[in-house]
Short mmCIF file of C-alpha atoms in Angstrom, two decimals:
data_model
loop_
_atom_site.label_atom_id
_atom_site.label_comp_id
_atom_site.label_asym_id
_atom_site.label_seq_id
_atom_site.Cartn_x
_atom_site.Cartn_y
_atom_site.Cartn_z
CA MET A 719 -70.52 54.50 -49.44
CA PHE A 720 -70.75 57.06 -46.63
CA VAL A 721 -73.90 55.40 -45.27
CA SER A 722 -72.11 52.05 -45.23
CA PHE A 723 -69.20 53.57 -43.33
CA VAL A 724 -71.52 55.16 -40.76
CA LEU A 725 -73.41 51.88 -40.27
CA GLN A 726 -70.20 49.89 -39.85
CA PHE A 727 -68.78 52.44 -37.43
CA THR A 728 -72.00 52.50 -35.39
CA PHE A 729 -72.08 48.71 -35.26
CA LEU A 730 -68.42 48.63 -34.20
CA ILE A 731 -69.05 51.07 -31.34
CA TYR A 732 -72.12 49.11 -30.21
CA ARG A 733 -70.27 45.79 -30.34
CA GLN A 734 -67.30 47.14 -28.36
CA ASN A 735 -69.54 48.65 -25.68
CA TYR A 736 -71.60 45.46 -25.39
CA ALA A 737 -68.50 43.27 -25.15
CA ALA A 738 -66.89 45.52 -22.53
CA LYS A 739 -70.04 45.58 -20.39
CA PHE A 740 -70.51 41.81 -20.70
CA ASN A 741 -66.82 41.25 -19.94
CA THR A 742 -67.02 43.30 -16.74
CA GLU A 743 -70.20 41.59 -15.54
CA HIS A 744 -68.86 38.12 -16.31
CA LEU A 745 -65.58 38.79 -14.50
CA SER A 746 -67.42 40.15 -11.46
CA SER A 747 -69.70 37.12 -11.41
CA LEU A 748 -66.80 34.66 -11.53
CA LEU A 749 -64.87 36.51 -8.82
CA ARG A 750 -67.99 36.56 -6.62
CA LYS A 751 -68.35 32.79 -7.03
CA MET A 752 -64.69 32.33 -6.13
CA TYR A 753 -65.12 34.53 -3.06
CA LYS A 754 -68.02 32.35 -1.84
CA MET A 755 -66.07 29.09 -2.14
CA ASN A 756 -65.23 27.19 1.01
CA TYR A 757 -61.63 27.02 2.14
CA ASP A 758 -61.06 23.35 1.26
CA ALA A 759 -62.14 23.76 -2.35
CA TYR A 760 -60.24 27.03 -2.59
CA SER A 761 -56.95 25.53 -1.39
CA LYS A 762 -57.42 22.41 -3.53
CA LEU A 763 -57.84 24.48 -6.72
CA GLU A 764 -54.85 26.72 -5.93
CA PRO A 765 -55.93 30.39 -5.75
CA THR A 766 -53.40 31.77 -8.24
CA TYR A 767 -54.30 29.14 -10.82
CA LEU A 768 -57.99 29.86 -10.27
CA ILE A 769 -57.53 33.61 -10.78
CA ASN A 770 -55.48 33.02 -13.95
CA ARG A 771 -58.16 30.68 -15.32
CA ILE A 772 -60.90 33.21 -14.61
CA PHE A 773 -59.03 36.01 -16.39
CA SER A 774 -58.16 33.79 -19.37
CA ALA A 775 -61.79 32.63 -19.69
CA VAL A 776 -63.05 36.21 -19.66
CA ASP A 777 -60.40 37.32 -22.19
CA THR A 778 -61.20 34.39 -24.49
CA LEU A 779 -64.91 35.12 -24.34
CA TYR A 780 -64.23 38.80 -25.07
CA MET A 781 -62.09 37.95 -28.11
CA PHE A 782 -64.75 35.53 -29.36
CA THR A 783 -67.45 38.18 -28.98
CA ILE A 784 -65.40 40.82 -30.79
CA SER A 785 -64.24 38.64 -33.67
CA SER A 786 -67.43 36.66 -34.30
CA PHE A 787 -69.44 39.46 -35.90
#
């Protein structure tokens, strides 16, 4: 029983660290892409809406990664 607890705890720590690292890299990548957009596309997509969509996509992916194991 103790071995099972240690394995589950280790897997939980690994999964949380992986998800946090992936979440940070994914968010940075999306913000970099938004930064490189031209002005016409940027104003057409409404900057506040675009930022909200990026954050919600990253949060959704994080929750999927955490809950899927």
